Short mmCIF file of C-alpha atoms and ligand atoms in Angstrom, two decimals:
data_model
loop_
_atom_site.label_atom_id
_atom_site.label_comp_id
_atom_site.label_asym_id
_atom_site.label_seq_id
_atom_site.Cartn_x
_atom_site.Cartn_y
_atom_site.Cartn_z
CA MET A 10 -32.69 39.43 32.72
CA PRO A 11 -32.04 36.49 35.04
CA ALA A 12 -32.44 37.31 38.74
CA HIS A 13 -28.78 36.65 39.68
CA TRP A 14 -27.55 39.10 37.06
CA GLY A 15 -30.08 41.64 38.33
CA TRP A 16 -28.79 41.05 41.84
CA LEU A 17 -25.15 41.57 40.76
CA LEU A 18 -26.01 44.73 38.85
CA ALA A 19 -28.03 46.11 41.77
CA ARG A 20 -25.26 45.25 44.22
CA THR A 21 -22.55 46.90 42.09
CA LEU A 22 -24.65 50.04 41.50
CA GLY A 23 -25.60 50.15 45.19
CA LEU A 24 -21.94 49.84 46.19
CA ILE A 25 -20.87 52.62 43.85
CA THR A 26 -23.74 54.85 45.05
CA LEU A 27 -22.79 54.17 48.67
CA GLY A 28 -19.15 54.99 47.83
CA ALA A 29 -20.30 58.23 46.19
CA ILE A 30 -22.39 59.23 49.25
CA ILE A 31 -19.56 58.51 51.68
CA GLY A 32 -17.17 60.30 49.30
CA HIS A 33 -19.53 63.27 49.18
CA LEU A 34 -19.61 63.44 52.96
CA LEU A 35 -15.82 63.25 53.07
CA GLY A 36 -15.34 65.86 50.34
CA SER A 37 -15.38 64.11 46.90
CA ALA A 38 -18.29 61.99 45.61
CA LEU A 39 -16.30 60.96 42.48
CA VAL A 40 -13.35 59.62 44.49
CA GLY A 41 -15.78 57.75 46.75
CA ALA A 42 -17.55 56.17 43.71
CA LEU A 43 -14.19 55.27 42.15
CA VAL A 44 -12.94 53.60 45.35
CA ALA A 45 -16.20 51.61 45.56
CA ALA A 46 -15.90 50.57 41.84
CA LEU A 47 -12.28 49.52 42.36
CA GLY A 48 -13.32 47.50 45.43
CA SER A 49 -15.96 45.74 43.38
CA LEU A 50 -13.43 45.07 40.60
CA ALA A 51 -10.94 43.68 43.12
CA TRP A 52 -13.58 41.33 44.45
CA HIS A 53 -14.36 40.07 40.91
CA LEU A 54 -10.65 39.64 40.18
CA ARG A 55 -10.32 37.53 43.32
CA GLN A 56 -13.17 35.27 42.21
CA LEU A 57 -11.51 34.97 38.79
CA TYR A 58 -8.20 34.15 40.44
CA LEU A 59 -9.86 31.45 42.58
CA LEU A 60 -11.47 29.95 39.50
CA GLU A 61 -8.23 29.93 37.53
CA ARG A 62 -6.33 28.33 40.46
CA TRP A 63 -8.97 25.70 40.88
CA LEU A 64 -8.95 24.84 37.14
CA ALA A 65 -5.16 24.75 37.11
CA ASN A 66 -4.76 22.54 40.21
CA GLY A 67 -7.83 20.40 39.67
CA ARG A 68 -8.21 20.12 43.41
CA ARG A 69 -11.50 19.35 45.06
CA PHE A 70 -13.25 22.60 45.37
CA GLN A 71 -15.95 23.83 47.65
CA VAL A 72 -18.47 25.87 45.67
CA PRO A 73 -18.67 29.31 47.35
CA ASP A 74 -21.93 30.14 48.99
CA GLY A 75 -23.83 33.29 48.40
CA GLU A 76 -25.87 35.03 45.83
CA GLY A 77 -25.06 36.31 42.38
CA VAL A 78 -23.18 35.07 39.35
CA TRP A 79 -19.90 33.72 40.71
CA PRO A 80 -21.26 30.81 42.79
CA ARG A 81 -23.23 29.81 39.70
CA VAL A 82 -20.15 29.99 37.45
CA PHE A 83 -18.26 27.81 39.92
CA ALA A 84 -21.16 25.39 40.22
CA ARG A 85 -21.42 25.08 36.42
CA VAL A 86 -17.73 24.49 35.90
CA TRP A 87 -17.80 21.93 38.69
CA LEU A 88 -20.75 20.17 36.97
CA PHE A 89 -18.96 20.11 33.57
CA ARG A 90 -15.88 18.68 35.22
CA ARG A 91 -17.86 15.96 36.94
CA ARG A 92 -19.62 15.03 33.70
CA ALA A 93 -16.33 14.95 31.77
CA LYS A 94 -14.82 12.76 34.49
CA SER A 95 -17.62 10.23 34.39
CA ARG A 96 -17.61 10.30 30.57
CA GLY A 97 -13.85 9.63 30.65
CA LYS A 98 -14.45 6.71 33.01
CA ARG A 99 -17.11 5.31 30.67
CA PHE A 100 -14.77 5.63 27.66
CA ARG A 101 -11.91 3.96 29.50
CA ARG A 102 -14.18 1.08 30.47
CA LEU A 103 -15.42 0.81 26.88
CA ILE A 104 -11.85 0.74 25.55
CA ARG A 105 -10.95 -1.95 28.11
CA GLU A 106 -13.94 -4.03 26.98
CA VAL A 107 -13.16 -3.60 23.26
CA ARG A 108 -9.54 -4.51 23.92
CA ALA A 109 -10.54 -7.58 25.94
CA SER A 110 -12.91 -8.76 23.21
CA THR A 111 -10.33 -8.28 20.41
CA GLU A 112 -7.81 -10.17 22.54
CA ALA A 113 -10.33 -12.99 22.98
CA LEU A 114 -11.02 -13.26 19.22
CA PRO A 115 -9.75 -16.52 17.70
CA ASP A 116 -8.85 -14.61 14.50
CA GLY A 117 -5.70 -12.56 14.40
CA GLY A 118 -5.83 -8.86 13.55
CA VAL A 119 -2.87 -6.65 12.65
CA VAL A 120 -3.39 -2.92 12.06
CA LEU A 121 -1.06 -1.63 9.34
CA ASN A 122 -0.35 1.89 8.13
CA ALA A 123 -0.06 2.92 4.48
CA ARG A 124 3.60 1.70 4.39
CA HIS A 125 2.48 -1.70 5.77
CA GLU A 126 4.20 -1.04 9.09
CA ILE A 127 2.65 -2.75 12.12
CA LEU A 128 0.78 -0.34 14.40
CA ASN A 129 -0.99 -2.81 16.65
CA PHE A 130 -2.02 -6.47 16.87
CA ASN A 131 -4.07 -8.75 19.08
CA GLU A 132 -3.16 -11.88 21.03
CA SER A 133 -4.17 -14.32 18.24
CA ALA A 134 -2.01 -12.45 15.70
CA ARG A 135 0.90 -12.62 18.14
CA ARG A 136 0.44 -16.38 18.46
CA LEU A 137 -0.17 -17.09 14.74
CA LEU A 138 2.67 -14.91 13.43
CA GLY A 139 5.02 -15.26 16.40
CA LEU A 140 5.01 -11.47 16.88
CA HIS A 141 6.61 -9.64 19.78
CA LYS A 142 4.90 -6.48 21.10
CA ARG A 143 8.02 -4.34 21.55
CA ARG A 144 10.23 -5.80 18.85
CA ASP A 145 7.76 -5.98 15.95
CA ARG A 146 5.74 -2.77 16.29
CA GLY A 147 6.80 -0.45 13.48
CA GLN A 148 8.25 -3.32 11.40
CA ARG A 149 7.00 -3.82 7.85
CA ILE A 150 4.74 -6.85 7.63
CA GLU A 151 6.49 -8.08 4.44
CA SER A 152 9.70 -8.50 6.41
CA LEU A 153 7.91 -10.85 8.83
CA ILE A 154 5.80 -12.76 6.30
CA ARG A 155 8.24 -13.48 3.52
CA ASP A 156 6.03 -14.93 0.83
CA PRO A 157 5.94 -13.66 -2.78
CA GLU A 158 2.22 -14.39 -3.12
CA PHE A 159 1.50 -12.42 0.06
CA ALA A 160 3.69 -9.53 -1.11
CA ALA A 161 1.80 -9.44 -4.45
CA TYR A 162 -1.51 -9.49 -2.58
CA LEU A 163 -0.45 -6.59 -0.32
CA GLN A 164 0.42 -4.50 -3.38
CA ASP A 165 -2.98 -5.09 -4.95
CA PRO A 166 -5.51 -6.47 -2.42
CA GLY A 167 -8.47 -5.75 -4.70
CA GLN A 168 -7.23 -8.41 -7.12
CA ARG A 169 -8.38 -11.36 -4.98
CA GLN A 170 -10.23 -12.35 -1.83
CA GLY A 171 -7.11 -13.16 0.17
CA VAL A 172 -4.16 -15.56 0.28
CA GLU A 173 -3.40 -18.79 2.06
CA LEU A 174 0.11 -19.34 3.31
CA LYS A 175 2.16 -21.29 5.78
CA ALA A 176 2.48 -19.58 9.16
CA PRO A 177 5.92 -17.92 9.49
CA ALA A 178 6.06 -19.14 13.12
CA GLY A 179 6.84 -22.62 11.73
CA GLY A 180 5.11 -26.00 11.98
CA ASP A 181 2.35 -27.13 9.67
CA THR A 182 0.00 -24.22 10.39
CA TRP A 183 -1.78 -22.63 7.46
CA LEU A 184 -3.17 -19.13 7.56
CA SER A 185 -5.71 -17.34 5.47
CA CYS A 186 -4.82 -13.64 5.20
CA ARG A 187 -7.21 -10.94 4.19
CA LEU A 188 -6.70 -7.19 4.07
CA VAL A 189 -9.63 -4.91 4.89
CA PRO A 190 -9.68 -1.08 4.87
CA TRP A 191 -9.36 0.32 8.40
CA GLY A 192 -9.52 4.04 9.02
CA PRO A 193 -7.78 6.66 6.88
CA GLY A 194 -4.55 5.33 5.37
CA GLN A 195 -4.68 2.17 7.48
CA SER A 196 -5.68 -1.41 6.88
CA LEU A 197 -6.46 -4.43 9.03
CA LEU A 198 -4.86 -7.72 8.18
CA VAL A 199 -7.22 -10.48 9.31
CA LEU A 200 -5.57 -13.85 9.92
CA ARG A 201 -7.40 -17.14 10.33
CA ASP A 202 -6.01 -20.56 11.13
CA VAL A 203 -7.18 -22.76 8.23
CA THR A 204 -4.85 -25.71 8.90
CA GLN A 205 -7.71 -28.17 9.37
CA GLY A 206 -9.37 -27.18 6.09
CA VAL A 207 -6.07 -27.25 4.19
CA ARG A 208 -5.30 -30.74 5.55
CA LEU A 209 -8.72 -32.05 4.54
CA GLU A 210 -8.41 -30.45 1.11
CA ARG A 211 -4.95 -32.00 0.70
CA MET A 212 -6.32 -35.43 1.70
CA ARG A 213 -9.21 -35.07 -0.76
CA ARG A 214 -6.84 -34.04 -3.55
CA ASN A 215 -4.43 -36.89 -2.80
CA PHE A 216 -7.26 -39.37 -2.68
CA VAL A 217 -8.64 -38.25 -6.06
CA ALA A 218 -5.16 -38.22 -7.59
CA ASN A 219 -4.29 -41.68 -6.22
CA ALA A 220 -7.63 -43.23 -7.16
CA SER A 221 -7.38 -41.80 -10.69
CA HIS A 222 -3.83 -43.01 -10.99
CA GLU A 223 -4.78 -46.53 -9.87
CA LEU A 224 -7.69 -46.62 -12.32
CA ARG A 225 -5.49 -45.68 -15.26
CA SER A 226 -3.76 -49.07 -15.83
CA PRO A 227 -6.84 -51.36 -15.56
CA LEU A 228 -8.71 -49.00 -17.85
CA THR A 229 -5.93 -49.07 -20.43
CA VAL A 230 -6.05 -52.89 -20.40
CA ILE A 231 -9.85 -52.98 -20.72
CA ALA A 232 -9.85 -50.37 -23.51
CA GLY A 233 -7.06 -52.27 -25.32
CA TYR A 234 -8.98 -55.56 -25.26
CA LEU A 235 -12.18 -53.84 -26.34
CA ASP A 236 -10.33 -52.24 -29.29
CA THR A 237 -9.02 -55.64 -30.33
CA MET A 238 -12.44 -57.24 -29.95
CA ALA A 239 -14.15 -54.48 -31.93
CA GLU A 240 -11.72 -54.94 -34.79
CA ASP A 241 -11.98 -58.77 -34.77
CA PRO A 242 -13.89 -59.85 -37.90
CA GLY A 243 -14.79 -63.12 -36.15
CA LEU A 244 -16.76 -61.32 -33.42
CA ASP A 245 -20.28 -62.65 -33.06
CA GLU A 246 -22.73 -60.21 -34.67
CA GLN A 247 -24.84 -59.93 -31.47
CA TRP A 248 -21.75 -58.72 -29.57
CA ARG A 249 -20.84 -55.97 -32.03
CA GLU A 250 -23.18 -53.35 -30.59
CA PRO A 251 -22.39 -54.07 -26.87
CA VAL A 252 -18.65 -54.07 -27.57
CA ALA A 253 -18.94 -50.72 -29.41
CA VAL A 254 -20.85 -49.23 -26.43
CA MET A 255 -18.33 -50.67 -23.93
CA LYS A 256 -15.48 -49.22 -26.01
CA GLU A 257 -17.14 -45.80 -25.99
CA GLN A 258 -17.74 -45.92 -22.24
CA ALA A 259 -14.18 -47.10 -21.56
CA LEU A 260 -12.95 -44.13 -23.59
CA ARG A 261 -15.16 -41.80 -21.52
CA MET A 262 -13.76 -43.25 -18.31
CA ARG A 263 -10.22 -42.77 -19.57
CA ARG A 264 -10.97 -39.14 -20.42
CA LEU A 265 -12.48 -38.67 -16.97
CA VAL A 266 -9.44 -40.17 -15.27
CA GLU A 267 -7.08 -38.02 -17.35
CA ASP A 268 -9.10 -34.87 -16.53
CA LEU A 269 -9.17 -35.73 -12.81
CA LEU A 270 -5.41 -36.22 -12.80
CA GLN A 271 -4.86 -32.97 -14.66
CA LEU A 272 -7.14 -31.09 -12.29
CA SER A 273 -5.44 -32.40 -9.15
CA LYS A 274 -2.07 -31.49 -10.65
CA LEU A 275 -3.29 -27.96 -11.37
CA GLU A 276 -4.80 -27.59 -7.90
CA SER A 277 -1.66 -28.63 -6.08
CA GLY A 278 0.72 -26.37 -8.03
CA SER A 279 1.16 -22.67 -7.33
CA ARG A 280 1.95 -20.25 -10.18
CA ALA A 281 2.74 -21.31 -13.71
CA PRO A 282 6.38 -20.67 -14.71
CA MET A 283 7.24 -17.40 -16.45
CA GLU A 284 10.35 -18.53 -18.30
CA ASP A 285 9.09 -19.80 -21.65
CA PRO A 286 7.07 -17.79 -24.15
CA VAL A 287 4.23 -19.87 -25.61
CA ASP A 288 2.96 -19.08 -29.09
CA ILE A 289 -0.76 -19.02 -28.33
CA GLY A 290 -1.72 -18.20 -31.95
CA LYS A 291 -0.07 -21.43 -33.08
CA ILE A 292 -1.96 -23.38 -30.42
CA VAL A 293 -5.26 -21.83 -31.53
CA VAL A 294 -4.61 -22.91 -35.13
CA ALA A 295 -3.61 -26.45 -34.07
CA VAL A 296 -6.65 -26.88 -31.79
CA SER A 297 -9.06 -25.64 -34.46
CA ARG A 298 -7.59 -28.20 -36.91
CA GLU A 299 -7.95 -30.99 -34.33
CA VAL A 300 -11.54 -29.98 -33.67
CA ALA A 301 -12.32 -29.93 -37.41
CA SER A 302 -11.26 -33.56 -37.64
CA MET A 303 -13.46 -34.56 -34.66
CA ALA A 304 -16.79 -34.89 -36.49
CA VAL A 305 -18.35 -34.28 -39.87
CA LYS A 306 -21.18 -31.96 -38.96
CA LEU A 307 -19.66 -29.07 -37.10
CA PRO A 308 -20.33 -25.35 -36.77
CA ALA A 309 -18.04 -23.09 -38.80
CA VAL A 310 -14.89 -22.25 -36.83
CA ARG A 311 -13.41 -18.78 -37.50
CA LEU A 312 -10.05 -17.53 -36.29
CA ASP A 313 -9.26 -13.91 -35.46
CA ILE A 314 -5.63 -13.70 -34.40
CA SER A 315 -4.82 -10.00 -34.25
CA SER A 316 -1.56 -10.30 -32.31
CA HIS A 317 1.67 -12.24 -32.59
CA ALA A 318 2.34 -11.73 -28.91
CA SER A 319 3.31 -14.81 -26.91
CA LEU A 320 2.28 -15.77 -23.42
CA LEU A 321 4.66 -16.66 -20.60
CA GLY A 322 3.44 -19.87 -19.04
CA ASP A 323 3.02 -23.61 -19.35
CA GLU A 324 2.43 -24.74 -22.93
CA GLY A 325 0.45 -27.86 -21.93
CA GLU A 326 -1.89 -25.87 -19.68
CA ILE A 327 -2.45 -23.13 -22.26
CA ARG A 328 -3.26 -25.79 -24.85
CA SER A 329 -5.69 -27.33 -22.37
CA ILE A 330 -7.41 -23.95 -21.83
CA VAL A 331 -7.84 -23.44 -25.58
CA SER A 332 -8.89 -27.00 -26.35
CA ASN A 333 -11.46 -27.22 -23.51
CA LEU A 334 -13.09 -23.91 -24.46
CA VAL A 335 -13.11 -24.68 -28.18
CA SER A 336 -14.37 -28.26 -27.76
CA ASN A 337 -17.19 -26.95 -25.52
CA ALA A 338 -18.11 -24.24 -28.04
CA VAL A 339 -18.25 -26.80 -30.84
CA ARG A 340 -20.18 -29.35 -28.78
CA TYR A 341 -22.82 -26.91 -27.58
CA THR A 342 -23.38 -25.22 -30.96
CA ALA A 343 -25.49 -26.57 -33.81
CA ALA A 344 -23.85 -27.30 -37.17
CA GLU A 345 -25.54 -24.22 -38.67
CA GLY A 346 -23.97 -21.94 -36.00
CA SER A 347 -20.45 -20.60 -35.74
CA VAL A 348 -17.55 -20.45 -33.32
CA THR A 349 -15.00 -17.59 -33.27
CA ILE A 350 -11.65 -17.92 -31.55
CA ALA A 351 -9.81 -14.62 -31.07
CA TRP A 352 -6.42 -13.70 -29.62
CA SER A 353 -5.38 -10.10 -29.07
CA ALA A 354 -2.87 -8.30 -26.85
CA ASP A 355 -2.35 -4.68 -25.82
CA ASP A 356 -1.06 -2.72 -22.82
CA ALA A 357 -3.85 -4.13 -20.64
CA GLY A 358 -2.66 -7.70 -21.29
CA GLY A 359 -3.65 -10.60 -23.54
CA ARG A 360 -7.17 -11.72 -24.32
CA LEU A 361 -8.31 -15.06 -25.64
CA THR A 362 -12.01 -15.22 -26.50
CA VAL A 363 -14.02 -18.19 -27.64
CA ALA A 364 -17.48 -17.08 -28.76
CA ASP A 365 -20.23 -19.32 -30.08
CA THR A 366 -23.79 -18.99 -31.33
CA GLY A 367 -24.84 -22.14 -29.47
CA ILE A 368 -27.42 -23.12 -26.86
CA GLY A 369 -26.16 -20.58 -24.30
CA ILE A 370 -26.13 -20.74 -20.49
CA SER A 371 -28.77 -19.23 -18.18
CA ALA A 372 -27.78 -16.37 -15.86
CA GLU A 373 -28.20 -18.64 -12.76
CA ASP A 374 -25.93 -21.31 -14.23
CA ILE A 375 -23.09 -19.00 -15.33
CA PRO A 376 -21.43 -18.69 -11.88
CA ARG A 377 -21.63 -22.47 -11.38
CA VAL A 378 -20.41 -23.96 -14.68
CA THR A 379 -16.77 -23.83 -13.56
CA GLU A 380 -17.53 -26.12 -10.59
CA ARG A 381 -16.43 -29.73 -10.94
CA PHE A 382 -19.12 -31.90 -12.55
CA TYR A 383 -21.63 -29.08 -12.74
CA ARG A 384 -23.72 -29.41 -15.85
CA THR A 385 -26.55 -27.15 -16.95
CA ASP A 386 -28.37 -30.14 -18.40
CA ALA A 387 -26.71 -33.31 -17.16
CA GLY A 388 -28.26 -35.74 -19.62
CA ARG A 389 -27.59 -33.67 -22.68
CA ALA A 390 -24.08 -32.69 -21.62
CA ARG A 391 -23.10 -36.31 -21.02
CA GLN A 392 -24.46 -37.29 -24.42
CA ARG A 393 -22.21 -34.66 -25.93
CA GLY A 394 -19.23 -36.52 -24.51
CA GLY A 395 -18.15 -34.11 -21.78
CA THR A 396 -16.53 -35.11 -18.51
CA GLY A 397 -17.93 -32.14 -16.56
CA LEU A 398 -14.40 -31.07 -15.64
CA GLY A 399 -13.38 -28.99 -18.67
CA LEU A 400 -14.24 -25.54 -17.28
CA ALA A 401 -12.88 -26.41 -13.81
CA ILE A 402 -9.56 -27.21 -15.55
CA VAL A 403 -9.72 -23.89 -17.46
CA LYS A 404 -10.44 -21.93 -14.27
CA HIS A 405 -7.51 -23.48 -12.39
CA ALA A 406 -5.10 -23.16 -15.29
CA MET A 407 -6.10 -19.48 -15.65
CA ARG A 408 -5.53 -18.91 -11.96
CA ARG A 409 -2.06 -20.44 -12.25
CA HIS A 410 -1.36 -17.94 -15.04
CA ASP A 411 -2.57 -14.97 -12.90
CA GLY A 412 -5.45 -14.67 -15.34
CA ASP A 413 -9.17 -14.46 -15.12
CA LEU A 414 -11.97 -16.35 -16.88
CA SER A 415 -15.20 -14.45 -17.52
CA ILE A 416 -18.36 -15.78 -19.12
CA THR A 417 -21.20 -13.94 -20.82
CA SER A 418 -24.06 -15.90 -22.28
CA GLU A 419 -27.70 -15.84 -23.26
CA LEU A 420 -29.90 -18.89 -23.65
CA GLY A 421 -30.53 -19.70 -27.29
CA VAL A 422 -28.20 -16.92 -28.49
CA GLY A 423 -24.69 -18.08 -27.59
CA SER A 424 -21.82 -17.78 -25.12
CA THR A 425 -18.52 -15.92 -24.95
CA PHE A 426 -15.67 -17.17 -22.75
CA THR A 427 -12.94 -14.58 -22.20
CA CYS A 428 -9.54 -15.40 -20.74
CA GLN A 429 -7.75 -12.23 -19.63
CA PHE A 430 -4.00 -12.56 -19.00
CA PRO A 431 -2.04 -9.82 -17.14
CA PRO A 432 0.49 -7.64 -19.07
CA GLN A 433 3.48 -9.15 -17.25
CA ARG A 434 2.74 -12.50 -18.92
CA ILE A 435 2.66 -11.03 -22.44
CA VAL A 436 5.71 -10.90 -24.69
CA GLN A 437 5.22 -8.75 -27.78
CA ALA A 438 6.74 -10.19 -30.94
CA ALA A 439 9.81 -8.39 -32.30
CA SER A 440 8.65 -6.50 -35.41
P1 ADP B 257 -18.57 -30.73 -19.96
O1 ADP B 257 -17.49 -31.67 -20.12
O2 ADP B 257 -19.83 -31.31 -19.42
O3 ADP B 257 -18.76 -29.87 -21.15
P2 ADP B 257 -17.44 -28.42 -18.75
O4 ADP B 257 -16.82 -28.20 -17.42
O5 ADP B 257 -16.58 -28.17 -19.92
O6 ADP B 257 -18.06 -29.84 -18.75
O7 ADP B 257 -18.71 -27.50 -18.83
C1 ADP B 257 -19.64 -27.49 -17.76
C2 ADP B 257 -21.04 -27.21 -18.28
O8 ADP B 257 -21.12 -25.88 -18.78
C3 ADP B 257 -21.43 -28.08 -19.45
O9 ADP B 257 -21.96 -29.28 -19.01
C4 ADP B 257 -22.45 -27.23 -20.15
O10 ADP B 257 -23.71 -27.41 -19.54
C5 ADP B 257 -21.99 -25.81 -19.88
N1 ADP B 257 -21.20 -25.25 -21.02
C6 ADP B 257 -19.87 -25.21 -21.16
N2 ADP B 257 -19.51 -24.60 -22.30
C7 ADP B 257 -20.65 -24.24 -22.92
C8 ADP B 257 -20.96 -23.54 -24.13
N3 ADP B 257 -19.98 -23.09 -24.94
N4 ADP B 257 -22.25 -23.33 -24.43
C9 ADP B 257 -23.24 -23.76 -23.59
N5 ADP B 257 -23.03 -24.41 -22.43
C10 ADP B 257 -21.75 -24.65 -22.08
#
């Protein structure tokens, strides 16, 4: 037993014994012991009262001197209080520092609850979105950023990395918005000023579009003259071969210019319209016929159209998706191989697949083939008449149709390109 408890016990017993002796001398030992026990109890109650008062008032307290348990109890409580106080100070300083650093961040941060109501935001978010601390706390973020693309992203943030939109505060400021999970039932909207990047990208796109546009007319003239020369029976025999090569190269340049123009048009637009249903099965049939007339030695092209469902979108772009994928499949597959074009639709959406038994693409190249001008084997791909832009066009056109392009392939075995369209773009045929 600790010494102070021993002391208390000895003191209490001693007091009661003394009470009993005095009581005995005065006539009743029991009454004397009882009076002494009550005295001891009263003293303990007083200590308890002092402790309770001190805890309730929180006033500075002088630890009572003396021996026994009570001074120790007081001293311990006093120590706990002091520790809690200094811990509280440390936490407050930490919170101040965290707050100061979030305020100093150049990126905006808005904490949202599950209903997308604003709980808190930092200085950059206030500046970028034109928020007001008192007015906008508790407001739904969709009512401040009125943008359909942003609203769609908020509903399903897992669908994409983020969205770029014009700042609601006005001017020509562009913001990149990204939603990240933040505590239970909350999310953090991270905002970044991407105006500079958007301007540069716009300049690059305009430059490519303008240069391609300017190249179109001279190329048409050159190609026209070369056609005429190639067909001229009076052409000197030694010029026949060079003229044929020039004609082929002029045709390649024209294709390149057309693809560049198409790509910059796709990049600058937002979503494809949803008004007109496009009969994708009909397009598949037409493209496969066109491809069949392209060359004599071609792989067998099979069609597997298991749905009459149509697709809501832009007919020209959908045709471009099909024709780029099919012409690739045919170009990168030997005549002995085969190409299968399939169209199906169910509750999960529509699926266009173009599968071939061709040369295939290595695992490292798969993520890169949709980049502009990326070729797995530049020399061979150019010989096969490609512009290097086909899959970039497909990727952008798919994006405009809220769809997704996925590629699976194995070298020497073949490739499968799958275009997945969302259910809202599918119109089932009336039976
Ligand atoms: P290209 O006009 O050169 O075909 P694309 O953008 O259409 O350009 O394709 C990019 C590259 O991806 C091609 O150069 C080729 O290396 C590879 N590729 C595309 N489709 C296929 C396919 N079906 N089989 C094998 N490789 C392919």
